[in-house]
Short mmCIF file of C-alpha atoms in Angstrom, two decimals:
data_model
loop_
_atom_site.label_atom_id
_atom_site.label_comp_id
_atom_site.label_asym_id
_atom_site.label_seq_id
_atom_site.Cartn_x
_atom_site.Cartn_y
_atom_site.Cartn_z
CA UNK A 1 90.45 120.63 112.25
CA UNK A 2 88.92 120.39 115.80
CA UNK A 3 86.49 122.89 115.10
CA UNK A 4 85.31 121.62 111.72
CA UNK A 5 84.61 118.05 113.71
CA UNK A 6 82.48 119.14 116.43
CA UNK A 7 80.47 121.27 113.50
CA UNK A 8 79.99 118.37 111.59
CA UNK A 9 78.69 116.07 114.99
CA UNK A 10 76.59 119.11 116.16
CA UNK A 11 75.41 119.69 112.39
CA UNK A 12 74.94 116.04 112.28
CA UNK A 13 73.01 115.68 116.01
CA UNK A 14 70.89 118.81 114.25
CA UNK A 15 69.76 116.86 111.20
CA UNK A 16 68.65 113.81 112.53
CA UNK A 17 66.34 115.35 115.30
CA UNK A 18 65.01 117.43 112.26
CA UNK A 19 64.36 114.21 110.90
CA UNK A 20 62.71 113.25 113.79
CA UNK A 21 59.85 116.28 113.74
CA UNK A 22 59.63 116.07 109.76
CA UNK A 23 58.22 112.51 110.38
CA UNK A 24 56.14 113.87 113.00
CA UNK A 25 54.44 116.73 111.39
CA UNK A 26 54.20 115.66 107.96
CA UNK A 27 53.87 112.05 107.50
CA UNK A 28 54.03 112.42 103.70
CA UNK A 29 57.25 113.71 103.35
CA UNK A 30 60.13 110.82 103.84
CA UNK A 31 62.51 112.09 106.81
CA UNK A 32 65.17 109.50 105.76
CA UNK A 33 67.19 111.63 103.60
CA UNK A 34 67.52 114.24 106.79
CA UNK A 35 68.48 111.34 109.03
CA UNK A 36 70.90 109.47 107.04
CA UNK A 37 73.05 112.43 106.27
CA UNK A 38 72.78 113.23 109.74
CA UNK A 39 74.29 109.96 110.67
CA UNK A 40 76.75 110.53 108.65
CA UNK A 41 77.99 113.83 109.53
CA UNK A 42 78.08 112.90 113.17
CA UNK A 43 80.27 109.55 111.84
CA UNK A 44 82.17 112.13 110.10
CA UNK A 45 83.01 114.16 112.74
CA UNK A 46 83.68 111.39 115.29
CA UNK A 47 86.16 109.91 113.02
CA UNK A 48 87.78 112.97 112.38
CA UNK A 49 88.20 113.31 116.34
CA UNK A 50 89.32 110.18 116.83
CA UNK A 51 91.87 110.28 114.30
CA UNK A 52 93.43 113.97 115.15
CA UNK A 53 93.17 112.59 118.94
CA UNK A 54 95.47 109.25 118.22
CA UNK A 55 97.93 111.55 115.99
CA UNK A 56 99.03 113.92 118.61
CA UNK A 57 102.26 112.63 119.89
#
């Protein structure tokens, strides 16, 4: 489970500078969608961490 949350924060880290250049090099596209989920993922996989940290006895 470790693995799979530090994908989804890196994944997530990943997105959201993408976000970042999309907005920079094409200002008609809408970067939000990129950024959001990129949020997200990283919330994801902090949660996940945190949880599987506070269940190990």
């Amino acid at each position: 489970m470790r693995p799979f949350a530090w994908l989804c924060v890196v994944c997530g880290i990943l997105l959201a500078v993408a976000a970042f250049f999309i907005a920079a090099n094409a200002p008609t596209t809408t970067p939000w969608p990129s950024l959001v989920a990129g949020f997200c993922l990283t919330a994801l996989g902090i949660i996940v961490l945190a949880v599987q940290r506070n269940l190990k006895p």
